[in-house]
Amino acid sequence: SPLYRAFESFAGVGIFTAEGEDWAAKRSEVLGAFASAGLEPLAAASKRSASKLTAEIDAQLAMLPNVEKGATGRADGDGVEVDMLPRLQRATLRATFEYLAG
């Protein structure tokens, strides 16, 4: 994704930009750091990021024509496709930066 490529030029090839076996190796290297630091702050940052992502998606769905509220009260897009990868990548980076910045 363009967002990850831009991040890669800033941060280099690391756990957030690596893929496949390289990613798995980098992930195992950092697991120890997360275990010693505790995951509560990361979980809280992830929840805040997920809430922002959900609000962004709901706002975008509300602007689409012919999107009605279903029985669950949530928008049911009939045949509407949304590329979620960039949004999920931004949410992941948002939570990670918040966690690392304290």
C-alpha atoms as a PDB file:
ATOM      1  CA  SER A   1       0.000   0.000   0.000  1.00  0.00           C
ATOM      2  CA  PRO A   2       1.214   3.547  -0.612  1.00  0.00           C
ATOM      3  CA  LEU A   3       0.897   4.363   3.103  1.00  0.00           C
ATOM      4  CA  TYR A   4       3.203   1.515   4.077  1.00  0.00           C
ATOM      5  CA  ARG A   5       5.693   2.393   1.327  1.00  0.00           C
ATOM      6  CA  ALA A   6       5.783   5.970   2.621  1.00  0.00           C
ATOM      7  CA  PHE A   7       6.252   4.707   6.177  1.00  0.00           C
ATOM      8  CA  GLU A   8       9.005   2.365   4.968  1.00  0.00           C
ATOM      9  CA  SER A   9      10.950   5.276   3.463  1.00  0.00           C
ATOM     10  CA  PHE A  10      10.718   7.013   6.848  1.00  0.00           C
ATOM     11  CA  ALA A  11      11.280   4.059   9.194  1.00  0.00           C
ATOM     12  CA  GLY A  12      13.126   1.519   7.043  1.00  0.00           C
ATOM     13  CA  VAL A  13      12.285  -2.144   6.731  1.00  0.00           C
ATOM     14  CA  GLY A  14      10.973  -3.251  10.083  1.00  0.00           C
ATOM     15  CA  ILE A  15       8.104  -5.148  11.615  1.00  0.00           C
ATOM     16  CA  PHE A  16       5.546  -2.696  10.179  1.00  0.00           C
ATOM     17  CA  THR A  17       6.831  -2.870   6.618  1.00  0.00           C
ATOM     18  CA  ALA A  18       8.249  -6.398   6.384  1.00  0.00           C
ATOM     19  CA  GLU A  19       6.330  -9.255   4.809  1.00  0.00           C
ATOM     20  CA  GLY A  20       6.301 -13.055   4.966  1.00  0.00           C
ATOM     21  CA  GLU A  21       9.131 -14.835   6.771  1.00  0.00           C
ATOM     22  CA  ASP A  22      11.004 -11.574   7.336  1.00  0.00           C
ATOM     23  CA  TRP A  23       7.946 -10.209   9.176  1.00  0.00           C
ATOM     24  CA  ALA A  24       7.638 -13.381  11.287  1.00  0.00           C
ATOM     25  CA  ALA A  25      11.291 -13.146  12.338  1.00  0.00           C
ATOM     26  CA  LYS A  26      10.985  -9.457  13.236  1.00  0.00           C
ATOM     27  CA  ARG A  27       7.751 -10.108  15.114  1.00  0.00           C
ATOM     28  CA  SER A  28       9.363 -12.755  17.298  1.00  0.00           C
ATOM     29  CA  GLU A  29      12.193 -10.327  18.092  1.00  0.00           C
ATOM     30  CA  VAL A  30       9.864  -7.665  19.468  1.00  0.00           C
ATOM     31  CA  LEU A  31       7.462  -9.935  21.370  1.00  0.00           C
ATOM     32  CA  GLY A  32       9.797  -9.966  24.351  1.00  0.00           C
ATOM     33  CA  ALA A  33       9.788  -6.174  24.526  1.00  0.00           C
ATOM     34  CA  PHE A  34       5.991  -6.066  24.554  1.00  0.00           C
ATOM     35  CA  ALA A  35       5.831  -8.774  27.218  1.00  0.00           C
ATOM     36  CA  SER A  36       8.159  -6.877  29.544  1.00  0.00           C
ATOM     37  CA  ALA A  37       6.451  -3.518  28.960  1.00  0.00           C
ATOM     38  CA  GLY A  38       2.958  -4.848  29.553  1.00  0.00           C
ATOM     39  CA  LEU A  39       0.177  -4.857  27.016  1.00  0.00           C
ATOM     40  CA  GLU A  40      -2.441  -2.814  28.873  1.00  0.00           C
ATOM     41  CA  PRO A  41      -1.352   0.519  27.318  1.00  0.00           C
ATOM     42  CA  LEU A  42      -1.235  -1.077  23.860  1.00  0.00           C
ATOM     43  CA  ALA A  43      -4.690  -2.582  24.346  1.00  0.00           C
ATOM     44  CA  ALA A  44      -6.061   0.818  25.396  1.00  0.00           C
ATOM     45  CA  ALA A  45      -4.446   2.545  22.384  1.00  0.00           C
ATOM     46  CA  SER A  46      -5.821  -0.179  20.099  1.00  0.00           C
ATOM     47  CA  LYS A  47      -9.340   0.283  21.457  1.00  0.00           C
ATOM     48  CA  ARG A  48      -9.169   4.057  20.911  1.00  0.00           C
ATOM     49  CA  SER A  49      -7.862   3.540  17.378  1.00  0.00           C
ATOM     50  CA  ALA A  50     -10.596   0.997  16.629  1.00  0.00           C
ATOM     51  CA  SER A  51     -13.246   3.425  17.907  1.00  0.00           C
ATOM     52  CA  LYS A  52     -11.913   6.163  15.607  1.00  0.00           C
ATOM     53  CA  LEU A  53     -11.836   3.738  12.680  1.00  0.00           C
ATOM     54  CA  THR A  54     -15.420   2.637  13.341  1.00  0.00           C
ATOM     55  CA  ALA A  55     -16.588   6.259  13.527  1.00  0.00           C
ATOM     56  CA  GLU A  56     -14.789   7.090  10.249  1.00  0.00           C
ATOM     57  CA  ILE A  57     -16.352   4.103   8.484  1.00  0.00           C
ATOM     58  CA  ASP A  58     -19.834   4.866   9.840  1.00  0.00           C
ATOM     59  CA  ALA A  59     -19.516   8.498   8.676  1.00  0.00           C
ATOM     60  CA  GLN A  60     -18.438   7.397   5.198  1.00  0.00           C
ATOM     61  CA  LEU A  61     -21.246   4.843   4.949  1.00  0.00           C
ATOM     62  CA  ALA A  62     -23.768   7.475   5.959  1.00  0.00           C
ATOM     63  CA  MET A  63     -22.747   9.564   2.925  1.00  0.00           C
ATOM     64  CA  LEU A  64     -23.332   6.731   0.450  1.00  0.00           C
ATOM     65  CA  PRO A  65     -26.603   6.757  -1.470  1.00  0.00           C
ATOM     66  CA  ASN A  66     -29.059   3.910  -0.910  1.00  0.00           C
ATOM     67  CA  VAL A  67     -27.475   2.788   2.342  1.00  0.00           C
ATOM     68  CA  GLU A  68     -30.227   2.068   4.806  1.00  0.00           C
ATOM     69  CA  LYS A  69     -30.156   1.066   8.424  1.00  0.00           C
ATOM     70  CA  GLY A  70     -30.682  -2.654   8.886  1.00  0.00           C
ATOM     71  CA  ALA A  71     -32.308  -4.487  11.770  1.00  0.00           C
ATOM     72  CA  THR A  72     -29.087  -4.158  13.748  1.00  0.00           C
ATOM     73  CA  GLY A  73     -29.146  -0.372  13.427  1.00  0.00           C
ATOM     74  CA  ARG A  74     -25.965  -0.500  11.374  1.00  0.00           C
ATOM     75  CA  ALA A  75     -25.703   0.489   7.735  1.00  0.00           C
ATOM     76  CA  ASP A  76     -26.108  -2.413   5.318  1.00  0.00           C
ATOM     77  CA  GLY A  77     -24.478  -1.439   2.024  1.00  0.00           C
ATOM     78  CA  ASP A  78     -26.046  -3.374  -0.818  1.00  0.00           C
ATOM     79  CA  GLY A  79     -23.124  -4.206  -3.097  1.00  0.00           C
ATOM     80  CA  VAL A  80     -20.897  -1.411  -1.799  1.00  0.00           C
ATOM     81  CA  GLU A  81     -17.235  -2.382  -1.771  1.00  0.00           C
ATOM     82  CA  VAL A  82     -14.764  -0.580   0.438  1.00  0.00           C
ATOM     83  CA  ASP A  83     -10.999  -1.113   0.399  1.00  0.00           C
ATOM     84  CA  MET A  84     -10.348  -1.625   4.105  1.00  0.00           C
ATOM     85  CA  LEU A  85      -6.601  -2.294   3.960  1.00  0.00           C
ATOM     86  CA  PRO A  86      -5.471   1.368   4.024  1.00  0.00           C
ATOM     87  CA  ARG A  87      -7.891   2.120   6.846  1.00  0.00           C
ATOM     88  CA  LEU A  88      -6.710  -0.864   8.884  1.00  0.00           C
ATOM     89  CA  GLN A  89      -3.077   0.050   8.245  1.00  0.00           C
ATOM     90  CA  ARG A  90      -3.675   3.624   9.456  1.00  0.00           C
ATOM     91  CA  ALA A  91      -5.477   2.347  12.553  1.00  0.00           C
ATOM     92  CA  THR A  92      -2.594  -0.007  13.325  1.00  0.00           C
ATOM     93  CA  LEU A  93      -0.013   2.732  12.895  1.00  0.00           C
ATOM     94  CA  ARG A  94      -2.129   5.145  14.962  1.00  0.00           C
ATOM     95  CA  ALA A  95      -2.349   2.691  17.868  1.00  0.00           C
ATOM     96  CA  THR A  96       1.320   1.771  17.637  1.00  0.00           C
ATOM     97  CA  PHE A  97       2.528   5.369  17.612  1.00  0.00           C
ATOM     98  CA  GLU A  98       0.237   6.243  20.504  1.00  0.00           C
ATOM     99  CA  TYR A  99       1.558   3.276  22.486  1.00  0.00           C
ATOM    100  CA  LEU A 100       5.207   4.049  21.747  1.00  0.00           C
ATOM    101  CA  ALA A 101       4.828   7.768  22.411  1.00  0.00           C
ATOM    102  CA  GLY A 102       3.142   7.102  25.730  1.00  0.00           C
END
